[in-house]
Tab-separated table of C-alpha atoms (C1' of nucleotides) in Angstrom:
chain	number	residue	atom	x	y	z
A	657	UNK	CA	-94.094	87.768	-30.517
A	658	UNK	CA	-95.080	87.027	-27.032
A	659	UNK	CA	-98.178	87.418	-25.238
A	660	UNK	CA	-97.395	90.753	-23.458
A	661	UNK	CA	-95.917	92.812	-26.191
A	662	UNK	CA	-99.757	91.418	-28.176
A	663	UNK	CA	-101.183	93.276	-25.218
A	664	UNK	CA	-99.558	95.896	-25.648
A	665	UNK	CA	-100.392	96.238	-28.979
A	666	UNK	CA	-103.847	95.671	-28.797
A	667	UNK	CA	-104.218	97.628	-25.662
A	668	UNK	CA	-103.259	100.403	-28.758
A	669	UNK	CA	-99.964	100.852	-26.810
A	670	UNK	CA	-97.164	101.899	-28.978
A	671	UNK	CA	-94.220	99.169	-29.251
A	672	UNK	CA	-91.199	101.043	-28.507
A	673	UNK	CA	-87.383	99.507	-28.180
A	674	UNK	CA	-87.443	99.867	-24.874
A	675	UNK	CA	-90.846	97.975	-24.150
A	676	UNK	CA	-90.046	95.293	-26.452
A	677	UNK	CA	-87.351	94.503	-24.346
A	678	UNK	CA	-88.464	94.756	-21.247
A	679	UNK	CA	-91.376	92.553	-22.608
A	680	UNK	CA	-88.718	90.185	-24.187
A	681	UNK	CA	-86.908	89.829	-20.567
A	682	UNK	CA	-90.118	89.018	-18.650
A	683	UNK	CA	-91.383	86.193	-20.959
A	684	UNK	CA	-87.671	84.824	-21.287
A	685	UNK	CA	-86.214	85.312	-17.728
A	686	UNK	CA	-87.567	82.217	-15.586
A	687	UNK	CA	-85.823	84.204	-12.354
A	688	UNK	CA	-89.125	86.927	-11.977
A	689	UNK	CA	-87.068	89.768	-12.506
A	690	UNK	CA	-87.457	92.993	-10.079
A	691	UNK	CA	-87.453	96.211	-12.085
A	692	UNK	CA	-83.423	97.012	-11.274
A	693	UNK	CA	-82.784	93.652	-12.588
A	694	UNK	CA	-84.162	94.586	-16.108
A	695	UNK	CA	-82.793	98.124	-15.582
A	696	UNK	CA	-79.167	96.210	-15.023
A	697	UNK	CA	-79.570	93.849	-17.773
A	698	UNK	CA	-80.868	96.312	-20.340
A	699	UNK	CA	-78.374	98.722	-19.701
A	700	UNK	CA	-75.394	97.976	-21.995
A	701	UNK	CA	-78.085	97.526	-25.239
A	702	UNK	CA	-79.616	100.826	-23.946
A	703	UNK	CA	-77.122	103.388	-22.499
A	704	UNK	CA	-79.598	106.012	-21.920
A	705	UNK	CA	-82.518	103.549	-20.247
A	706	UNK	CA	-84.103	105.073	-17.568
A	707	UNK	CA	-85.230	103.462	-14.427
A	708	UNK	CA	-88.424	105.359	-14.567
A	709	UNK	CA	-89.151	104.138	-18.099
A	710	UNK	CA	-88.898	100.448	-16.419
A	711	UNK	CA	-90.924	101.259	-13.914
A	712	UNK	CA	-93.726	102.879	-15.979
A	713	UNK	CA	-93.817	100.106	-18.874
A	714	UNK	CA	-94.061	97.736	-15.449
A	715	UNK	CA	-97.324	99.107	-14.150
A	716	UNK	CA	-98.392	99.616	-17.907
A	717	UNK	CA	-98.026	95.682	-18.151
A	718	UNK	CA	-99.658	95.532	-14.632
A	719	UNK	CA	-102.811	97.700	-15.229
A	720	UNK	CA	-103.275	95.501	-18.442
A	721	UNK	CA	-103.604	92.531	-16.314
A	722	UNK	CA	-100.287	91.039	-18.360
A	723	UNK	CA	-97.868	90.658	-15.497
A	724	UNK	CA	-98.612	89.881	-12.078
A	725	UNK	CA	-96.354	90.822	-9.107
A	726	UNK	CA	-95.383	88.590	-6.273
A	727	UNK	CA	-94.020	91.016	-3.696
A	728	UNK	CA	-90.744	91.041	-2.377
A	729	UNK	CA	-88.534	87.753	-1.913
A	730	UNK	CA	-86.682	89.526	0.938
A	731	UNK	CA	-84.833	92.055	-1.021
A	732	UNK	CA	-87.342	94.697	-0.103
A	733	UNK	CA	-88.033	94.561	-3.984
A	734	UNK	CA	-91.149	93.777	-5.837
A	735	UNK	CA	-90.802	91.254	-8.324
A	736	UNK	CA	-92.882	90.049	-11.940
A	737	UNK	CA	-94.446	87.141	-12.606
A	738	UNK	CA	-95.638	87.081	-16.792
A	739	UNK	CA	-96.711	83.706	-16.447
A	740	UNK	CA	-100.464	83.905	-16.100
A	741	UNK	CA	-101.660	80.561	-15.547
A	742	UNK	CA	-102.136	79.586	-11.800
A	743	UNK	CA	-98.947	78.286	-10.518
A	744	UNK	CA	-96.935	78.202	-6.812
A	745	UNK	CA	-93.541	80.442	-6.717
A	746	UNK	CA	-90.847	79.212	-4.440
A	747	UNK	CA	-89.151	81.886	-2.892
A	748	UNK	CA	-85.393	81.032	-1.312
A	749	UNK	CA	-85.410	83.509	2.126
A	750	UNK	CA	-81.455	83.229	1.380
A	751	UNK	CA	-80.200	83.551	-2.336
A	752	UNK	CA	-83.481	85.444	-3.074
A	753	UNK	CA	-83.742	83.587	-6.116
A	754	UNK	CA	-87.973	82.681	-7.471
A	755	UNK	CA	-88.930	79.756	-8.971
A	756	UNK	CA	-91.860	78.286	-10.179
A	757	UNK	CA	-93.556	74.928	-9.293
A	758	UNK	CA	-96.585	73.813	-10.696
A	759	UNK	CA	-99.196	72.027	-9.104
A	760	UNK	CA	-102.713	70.627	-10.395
A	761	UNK	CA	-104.419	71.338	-7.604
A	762	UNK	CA	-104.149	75.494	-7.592
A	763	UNK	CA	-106.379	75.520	-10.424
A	764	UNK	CA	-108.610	73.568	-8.677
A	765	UNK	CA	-108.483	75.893	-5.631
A	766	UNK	CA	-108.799	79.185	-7.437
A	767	UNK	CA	-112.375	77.967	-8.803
A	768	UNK	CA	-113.618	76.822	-4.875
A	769	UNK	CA	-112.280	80.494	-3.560
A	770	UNK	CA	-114.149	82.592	-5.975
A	771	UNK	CA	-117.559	79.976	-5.790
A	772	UNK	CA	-117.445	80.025	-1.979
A	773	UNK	CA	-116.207	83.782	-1.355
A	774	UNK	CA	-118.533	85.494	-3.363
A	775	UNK	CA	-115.240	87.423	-5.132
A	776	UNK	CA	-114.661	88.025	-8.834
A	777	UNK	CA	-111.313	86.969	-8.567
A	778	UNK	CA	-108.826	88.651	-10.907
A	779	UNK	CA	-105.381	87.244	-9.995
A	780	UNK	CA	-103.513	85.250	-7.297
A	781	UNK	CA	-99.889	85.245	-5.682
A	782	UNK	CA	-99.136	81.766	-4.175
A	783	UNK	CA	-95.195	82.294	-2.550
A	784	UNK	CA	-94.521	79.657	-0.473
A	785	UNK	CA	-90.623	80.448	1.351
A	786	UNK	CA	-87.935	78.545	2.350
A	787	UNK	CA	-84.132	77.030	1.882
A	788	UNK	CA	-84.025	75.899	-1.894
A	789	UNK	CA	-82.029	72.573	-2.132
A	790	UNK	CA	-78.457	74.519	-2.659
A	791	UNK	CA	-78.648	77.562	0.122
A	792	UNK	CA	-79.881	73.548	2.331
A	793	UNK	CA	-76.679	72.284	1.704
A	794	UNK	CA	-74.554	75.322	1.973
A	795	UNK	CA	-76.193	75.636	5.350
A	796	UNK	CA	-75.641	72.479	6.001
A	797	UNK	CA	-71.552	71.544	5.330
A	798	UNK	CA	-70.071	74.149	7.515
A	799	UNK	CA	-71.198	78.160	7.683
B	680	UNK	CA	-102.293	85.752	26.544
B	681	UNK	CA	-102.166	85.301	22.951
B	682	UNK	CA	-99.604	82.789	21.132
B	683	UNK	CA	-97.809	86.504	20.207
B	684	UNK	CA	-96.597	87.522	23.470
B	685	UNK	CA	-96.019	84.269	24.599
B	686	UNK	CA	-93.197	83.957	21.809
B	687	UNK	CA	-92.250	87.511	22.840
B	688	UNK	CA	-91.727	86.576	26.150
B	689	UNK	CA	-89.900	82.698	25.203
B	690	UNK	CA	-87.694	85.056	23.103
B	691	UNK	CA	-86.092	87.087	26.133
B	692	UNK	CA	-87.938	90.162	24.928
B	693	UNK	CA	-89.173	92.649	26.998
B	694	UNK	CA	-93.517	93.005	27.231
B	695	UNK	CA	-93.918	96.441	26.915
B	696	UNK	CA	-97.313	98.261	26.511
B	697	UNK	CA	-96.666	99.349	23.463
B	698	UNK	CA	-95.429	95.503	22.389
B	699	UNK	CA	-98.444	94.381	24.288
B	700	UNK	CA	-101.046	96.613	22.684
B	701	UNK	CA	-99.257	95.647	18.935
B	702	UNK	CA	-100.004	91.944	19.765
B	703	UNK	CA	-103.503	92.454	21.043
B	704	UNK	CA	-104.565	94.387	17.524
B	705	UNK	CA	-102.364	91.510	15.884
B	706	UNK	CA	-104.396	89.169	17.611
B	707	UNK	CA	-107.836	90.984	17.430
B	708	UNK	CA	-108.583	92.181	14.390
B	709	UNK	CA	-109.489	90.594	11.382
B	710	UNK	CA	-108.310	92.798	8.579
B	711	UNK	CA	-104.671	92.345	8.250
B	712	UNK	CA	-103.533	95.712	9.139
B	713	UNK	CA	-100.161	97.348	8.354
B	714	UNK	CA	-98.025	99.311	10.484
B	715	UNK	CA	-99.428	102.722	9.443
B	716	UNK	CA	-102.736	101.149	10.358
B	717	UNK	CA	-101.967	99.604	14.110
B	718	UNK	CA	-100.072	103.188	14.937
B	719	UNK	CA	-103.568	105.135	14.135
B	720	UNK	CA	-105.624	102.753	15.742
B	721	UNK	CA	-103.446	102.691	18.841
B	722	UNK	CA	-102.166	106.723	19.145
B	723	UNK	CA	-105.538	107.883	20.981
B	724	UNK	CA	-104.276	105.136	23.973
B	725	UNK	CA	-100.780	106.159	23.204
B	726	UNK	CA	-100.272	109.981	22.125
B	727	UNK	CA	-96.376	109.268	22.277
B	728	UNK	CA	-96.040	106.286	20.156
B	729	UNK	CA	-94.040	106.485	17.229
B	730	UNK	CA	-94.193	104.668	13.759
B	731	UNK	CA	-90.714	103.216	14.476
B	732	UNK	CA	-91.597	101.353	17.508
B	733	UNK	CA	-94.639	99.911	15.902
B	734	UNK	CA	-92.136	98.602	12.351
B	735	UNK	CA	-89.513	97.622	15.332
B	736	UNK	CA	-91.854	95.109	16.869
B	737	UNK	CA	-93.415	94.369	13.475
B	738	UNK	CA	-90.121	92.889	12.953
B	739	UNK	CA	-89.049	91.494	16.229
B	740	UNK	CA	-92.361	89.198	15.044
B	741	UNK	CA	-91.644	88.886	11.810
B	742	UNK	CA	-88.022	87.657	12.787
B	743	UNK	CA	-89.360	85.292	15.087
B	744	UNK	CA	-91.660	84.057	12.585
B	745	UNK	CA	-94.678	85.022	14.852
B	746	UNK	CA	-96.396	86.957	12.039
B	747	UNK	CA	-96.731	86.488	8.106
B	748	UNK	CA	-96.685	89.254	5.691
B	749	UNK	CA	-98.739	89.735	2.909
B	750	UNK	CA	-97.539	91.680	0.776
B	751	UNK	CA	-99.116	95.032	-0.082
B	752	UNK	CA	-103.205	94.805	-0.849
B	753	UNK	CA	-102.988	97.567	-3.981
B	754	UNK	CA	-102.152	100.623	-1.027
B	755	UNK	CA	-98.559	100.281	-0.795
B	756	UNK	CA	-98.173	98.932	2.131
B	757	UNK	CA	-96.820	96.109	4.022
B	758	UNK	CA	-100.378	93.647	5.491
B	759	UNK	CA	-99.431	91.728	8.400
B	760	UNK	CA	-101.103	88.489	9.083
B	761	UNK	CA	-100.802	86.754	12.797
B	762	UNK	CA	-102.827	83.683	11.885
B	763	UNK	CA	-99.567	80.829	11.248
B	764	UNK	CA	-102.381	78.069	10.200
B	765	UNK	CA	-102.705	77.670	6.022
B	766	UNK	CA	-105.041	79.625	4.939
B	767	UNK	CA	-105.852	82.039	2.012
B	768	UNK	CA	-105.801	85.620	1.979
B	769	UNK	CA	-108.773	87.404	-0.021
B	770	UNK	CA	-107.973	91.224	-0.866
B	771	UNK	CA	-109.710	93.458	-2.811
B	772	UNK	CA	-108.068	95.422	-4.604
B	773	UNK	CA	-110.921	98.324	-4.556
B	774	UNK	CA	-111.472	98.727	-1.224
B	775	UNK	CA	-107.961	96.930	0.086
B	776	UNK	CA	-109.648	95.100	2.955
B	777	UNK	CA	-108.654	91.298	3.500
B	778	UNK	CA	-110.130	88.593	4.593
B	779	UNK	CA	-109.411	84.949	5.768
B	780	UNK	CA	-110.663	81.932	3.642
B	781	UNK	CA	-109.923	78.268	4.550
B	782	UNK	CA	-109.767	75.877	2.316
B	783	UNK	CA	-108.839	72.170	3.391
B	784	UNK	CA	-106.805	71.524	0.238
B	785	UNK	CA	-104.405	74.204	0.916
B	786	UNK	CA	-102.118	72.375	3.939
B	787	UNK	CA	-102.125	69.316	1.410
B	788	UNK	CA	-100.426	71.527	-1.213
B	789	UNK	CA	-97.464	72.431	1.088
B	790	UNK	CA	-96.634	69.123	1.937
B	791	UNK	CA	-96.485	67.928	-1.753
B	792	UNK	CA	-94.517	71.099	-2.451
B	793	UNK	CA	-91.913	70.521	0.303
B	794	UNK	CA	-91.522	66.744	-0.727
B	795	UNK	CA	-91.385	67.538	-4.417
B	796	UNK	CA	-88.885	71.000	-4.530
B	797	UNK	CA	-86.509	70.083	-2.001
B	798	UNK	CA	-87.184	73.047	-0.809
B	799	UNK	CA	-87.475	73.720	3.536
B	800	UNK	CA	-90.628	75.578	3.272
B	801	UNK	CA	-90.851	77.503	6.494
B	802	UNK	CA	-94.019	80.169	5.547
B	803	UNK	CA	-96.451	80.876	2.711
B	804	UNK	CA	-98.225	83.792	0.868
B	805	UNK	CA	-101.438	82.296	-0.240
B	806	UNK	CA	-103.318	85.956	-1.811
B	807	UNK	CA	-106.333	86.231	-4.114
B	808	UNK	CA	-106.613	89.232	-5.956
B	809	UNK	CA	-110.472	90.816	-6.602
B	810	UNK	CA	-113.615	92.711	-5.865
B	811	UNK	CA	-115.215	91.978	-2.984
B	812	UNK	CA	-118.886	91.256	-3.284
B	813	UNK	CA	-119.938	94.585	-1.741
B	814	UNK	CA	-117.412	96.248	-4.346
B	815	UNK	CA	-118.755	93.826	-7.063
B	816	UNK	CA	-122.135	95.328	-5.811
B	817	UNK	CA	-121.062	98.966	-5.932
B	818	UNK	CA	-119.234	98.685	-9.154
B	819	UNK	CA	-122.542	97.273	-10.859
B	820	UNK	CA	-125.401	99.863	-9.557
B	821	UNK	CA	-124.317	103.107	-10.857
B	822	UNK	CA	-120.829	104.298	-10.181
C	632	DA	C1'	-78.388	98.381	37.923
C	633	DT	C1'	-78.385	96.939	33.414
C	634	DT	C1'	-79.585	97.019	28.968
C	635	DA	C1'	-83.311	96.509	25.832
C	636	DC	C1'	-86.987	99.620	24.227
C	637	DT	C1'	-89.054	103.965	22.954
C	638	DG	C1'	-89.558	108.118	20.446
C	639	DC	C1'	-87.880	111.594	17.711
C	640	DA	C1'	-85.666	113.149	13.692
C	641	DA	C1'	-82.951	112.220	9.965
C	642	DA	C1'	-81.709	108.801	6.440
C	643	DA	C1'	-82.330	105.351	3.232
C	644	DG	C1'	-84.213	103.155	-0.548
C	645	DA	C1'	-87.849	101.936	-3.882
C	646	DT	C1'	-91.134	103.891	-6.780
C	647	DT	C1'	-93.521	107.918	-8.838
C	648	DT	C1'	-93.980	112.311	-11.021
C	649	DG	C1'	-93.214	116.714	-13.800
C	650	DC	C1'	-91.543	118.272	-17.789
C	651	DA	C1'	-89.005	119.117	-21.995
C	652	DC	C1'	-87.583	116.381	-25.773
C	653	DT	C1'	-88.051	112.504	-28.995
C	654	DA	C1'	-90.044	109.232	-31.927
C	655	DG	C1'	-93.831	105.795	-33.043
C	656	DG	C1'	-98.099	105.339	-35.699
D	1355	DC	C1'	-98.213	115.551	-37.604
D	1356	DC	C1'	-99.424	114.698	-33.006
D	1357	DT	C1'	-99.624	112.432	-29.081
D	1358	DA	C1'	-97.625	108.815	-26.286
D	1359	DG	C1'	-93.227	107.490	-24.504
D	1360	DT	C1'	-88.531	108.496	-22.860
D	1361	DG	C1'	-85.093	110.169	-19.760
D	1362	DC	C1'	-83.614	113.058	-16.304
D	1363	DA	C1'	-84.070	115.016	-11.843
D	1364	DA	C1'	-86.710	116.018	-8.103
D	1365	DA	C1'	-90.341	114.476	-5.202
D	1366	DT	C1'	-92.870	111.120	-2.579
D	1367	DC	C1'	-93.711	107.611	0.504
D	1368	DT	C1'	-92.769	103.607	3.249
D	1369	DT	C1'	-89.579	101.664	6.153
D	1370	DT	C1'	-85.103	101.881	8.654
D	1371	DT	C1'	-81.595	103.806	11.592
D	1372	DG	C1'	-78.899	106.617	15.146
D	1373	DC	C1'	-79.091	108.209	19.452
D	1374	DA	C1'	-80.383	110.117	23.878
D	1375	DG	C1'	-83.624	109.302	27.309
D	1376	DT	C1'	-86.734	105.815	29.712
D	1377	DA	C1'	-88.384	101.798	31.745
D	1378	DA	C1'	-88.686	96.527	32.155
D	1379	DT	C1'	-86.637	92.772	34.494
DNA sequence: ATTACTGCAAAAGATTTGCACTAGG
DNA sequence: CCTAGTGCAAATCTTTTGCAGTAAT
């Protein structure tokens, strides 16, 4: 069982079909999933999913402090993060794909903020955006 | 003139008052505003001025990469950011202001994550999520 | 003089909400 | 049981778009 659907659980959230699979999506997907995406994927195991019921289990995860969202990658969609410890997410401006990319120092840097600000810092979104090396070379050899 | 309207202007585009009233809020204030938030502060100068032509040049900017966006600060909305340097963005999610924090380390971190990803990094969305130490305060006396 | 820009209203598109029904604990 | 969760449809809210009129160069 992964982290989120514990949450749920001891949140004293009740572990339906739908949320486990929603849950089971955002810890297994490494492509940060926007809320259509798991409404597409889930929709041949679940016929009669609702978009709304993605949506709500979403900011259920959200309020809990179990997913985090990045904002949109250019798709005008917000998308999930359920990876909690303090990594970068690479953003490609053309295939609108996320990755992530970790890097020792944002740890580092999240401790400084919250000494020097005077903030109780609760969560972080570190997007950087670009060309990922494929949409580089597609640019690149004609188009 | 500010680095805004000078990329307006190297662009072709026209300097309007409305453009040139955008920019100067852009410019000027320190709180990241969104578009809802530059149309209200600008509609007792210009009683005419329409949400659409404040978005429009919000992305005429955006498109020339003259602005960053944030990302929403908890309110739903779009933040826009005119400050290109590397910096971090501090909201709080109570209160949805956000500041500006430097920290040295940050430009570092791009370069590494340019040379490492392969990726043509061409912005970032640095954003810490928290309570602000007068919301900290707030939350801890009473409420 | 052109033609890009503005402002209005309508449209679009993502997310939320109300409510009756269903099912998890 | 009994209440939280689901699914549907309608509503909401931000952002975009079409178009006629206006103004910047």
């Amino acid at each position: 069982m992964n982290h989120l659907l514990e949450g749920l659980k001891s949140a004293g959230m009740r572990l339906t079909p739908q949320r486990v699979a929603i849950c089971r999506i955002l810890h297994e997907s490494k492509d940060h999933p926007t809320a259509m995406m798991i409404y597409h994927e889930l929709l041949p195991q679940f016929p009669t999913l609702s978009l709304a019921t993605v949506y709500k289990t979403l900011n259920v995860l959200k309020e809990l402090g179990l997913v985090h969202t990045l904002g949109d990658a250019g798709d005008g969609m917000e998308h999930y993060d359920a990876d909690l410890n303090p990594h970068i997410n690479l953003v490609c401006v053309r295939c609108h794909r996320v990755i992530d990319f970790d890097e020792a120092m944002v740890s580092a840097i999240q401790q400084t903020v919250e000494e020097r600000s005077g903030y109780k810092i609760q969560g972080a979104r570190i997007v950087y955006y670009g060309l990922c090396p494929e949409c580089r070379n597609r640019h690149a050899n004609g188009k």
